[in-house]
């Protein structure tokens, strides 16, 4: 999936979606930047 803009909103997230995700930012000018993050759901 891809999202345009500077904010990502997650709705109706359940515990089954918990885990590590990789965010990749690209504006068409190299290099792209990536960051790994952990999603926790209470």
JSON list of C-alpha atoms in Angstrom, two decimals:
[
{"chain": "A", "resi": 1, "resn": "UNK", "atom": "CA", "xyz": [0.00, 0.00, 0.00]},
{"chain": "A", "resi": 2, "resn": "UNK", "atom": "CA", "xyz": [1.07, 3.60, -0.44]},
{"chain": "A", "resi": 3, "resn": "UNK", "atom": "CA", "xyz": [-0.09, 6.84, 1.16]},
{"chain": "A", "resi": 4, "resn": "UNK", "atom": "CA", "xyz": [0.46, 10.37, -0.10]},
{"chain": "A", "resi": 5, "resn": "UNK", "atom": "CA", "xyz": [0.95, 13.21, 2.36]},
{"chain": "A", "resi": 6, "resn": "UNK", "atom": "CA", "xyz": [2.69, 13.55, 5.67]},
{"chain": "A", "resi": 7, "resn": "UNK", "atom": "CA", "xyz": [0.23, 11.76, 7.97]},
{"chain": "A", "resi": 8, "resn": "UNK", "atom": "CA", "xyz": [-0.85, 8.14, 8.10]},
{"chain": "A", "resi": 9, "resn": "UNK", "atom": "CA", "xyz": [-4.04, 7.45, 10.05]},
{"chain": "A", "resi": 10, "resn": "UNK", "atom": "CA", "xyz": [-4.84, 3.90, 11.08]},
{"chain": "A", "resi": 11, "resn": "UNK", "atom": "CA", "xyz": [-8.42, 3.18, 12.15]},
{"chain": "A", "resi": 12, "resn": "UNK", "atom": "CA", "xyz": [-9.96, 0.09, 13.71]},
{"chain": "A", "resi": 13, "resn": "UNK", "atom": "CA", "xyz": [-6.57, -1.48, 14.37]},
{"chain": "A", "resi": 14, "resn": "UNK", "atom": "CA", "xyz": [-6.68, -4.78, 16.24]},
{"chain": "A", "resi": 15, "resn": "UNK", "atom": "CA", "xyz": [-4.05, -6.73, 18.11]},
{"chain": "A", "resi": 16, "resn": "UNK", "atom": "CA", "xyz": [-3.62, -9.00, 15.09]},
{"chain": "A", "resi": 17, "resn": "UNK", "atom": "CA", "xyz": [-2.00, -6.06, 13.24]},
{"chain": "A", "resi": 18, "resn": "UNK", "atom": "CA", "xyz": [0.67, -5.60, 15.92]},
{"chain": "A", "resi": 19, "resn": "UNK", "atom": "CA", "xyz": [4.19, -6.01, 14.70]},
{"chain": "A", "resi": 20, "resn": "UNK", "atom": "CA", "xyz": [7.07, -4.42, 12.85]},
{"chain": "A", "resi": 21, "resn": "UNK", "atom": "CA", "xyz": [6.35, -2.21, 9.84]},
{"chain": "A", "resi": 22, "resn": "UNK", "atom": "CA", "xyz": [8.64, -0.45, 7.38]},
{"chain": "A", "resi": 23, "resn": "UNK", "atom": "CA", "xyz": [7.88, 3.13, 6.31]},
{"chain": "A", "resi": 24, "resn": "UNK", "atom": "CA", "xyz": [9.56, 4.24, 3.06]},
{"chain": "A", "resi": 25, "resn": "UNK", "atom": "CA", "xyz": [9.53, 7.93, 2.10]},
{"chain": "A", "resi": 26, "resn": "UNK", "atom": "CA", "xyz": [10.21, 8.84, -1.51]},
{"chain": "A", "resi": 27, "resn": "UNK", "atom": "CA", "xyz": [9.68, 12.06, -3.43]},
{"chain": "A", "resi": 28, "resn": "UNK", "atom": "CA", "xyz": [11.15, 10.94, -6.74]},
{"chain": "A", "resi": 29, "resn": "UNK", "atom": "CA", "xyz": [14.60, 12.35, -5.95]},
{"chain": "A", "resi": 30, "resn": "UNK", "atom": "CA", "xyz": [17.04, 9.70, -4.71]},
{"chain": "A", "resi": 31, "resn": "UNK", "atom": "CA", "xyz": [17.72, 8.48, -2.17]},
{"chain": "A", "resi": 32, "resn": "UNK", "atom": "CA", "xyz": [14.54, 7.19, -0.57]},
{"chain": "A", "resi": 33, "resn": "UNK", "atom": "CA", "xyz": [14.51, 7.10, 3.24]},
{"chain": "A", "resi": 34, "resn": "UNK", "atom": "CA", "xyz": [13.15, 4.19, 5.27]},
{"chain": "A", "resi": 35, "resn": "UNK", "atom": "CA", "xyz": [12.46, 3.64, 8.95]},
{"chain": "A", "resi": 36, "resn": "UNK", "atom": "CA", "xyz": [11.35, 0.49, 10.73]},
{"chain": "A", "resi": 37, "resn": "UNK", "atom": "CA", "xyz": [8.76, 0.90, 13.50]},
{"chain": "A", "resi": 38, "resn": "UNK", "atom": "CA", "xyz": [6.90, -1.30, 15.93]},
{"chain": "A", "resi": 39, "resn": "UNK", "atom": "CA", "xyz": [3.12, -1.01, 16.25]},
{"chain": "A", "resi": 40, "resn": "UNK", "atom": "CA", "xyz": [1.69, -1.87, 19.68]},
{"chain": "A", "resi": 41, "resn": "UNK", "atom": "CA", "xyz": [-2.06, -2.18, 20.28]},
{"chain": "A", "resi": 42, "resn": "UNK", "atom": "CA", "xyz": [-3.44, -2.15, 23.83]}
]
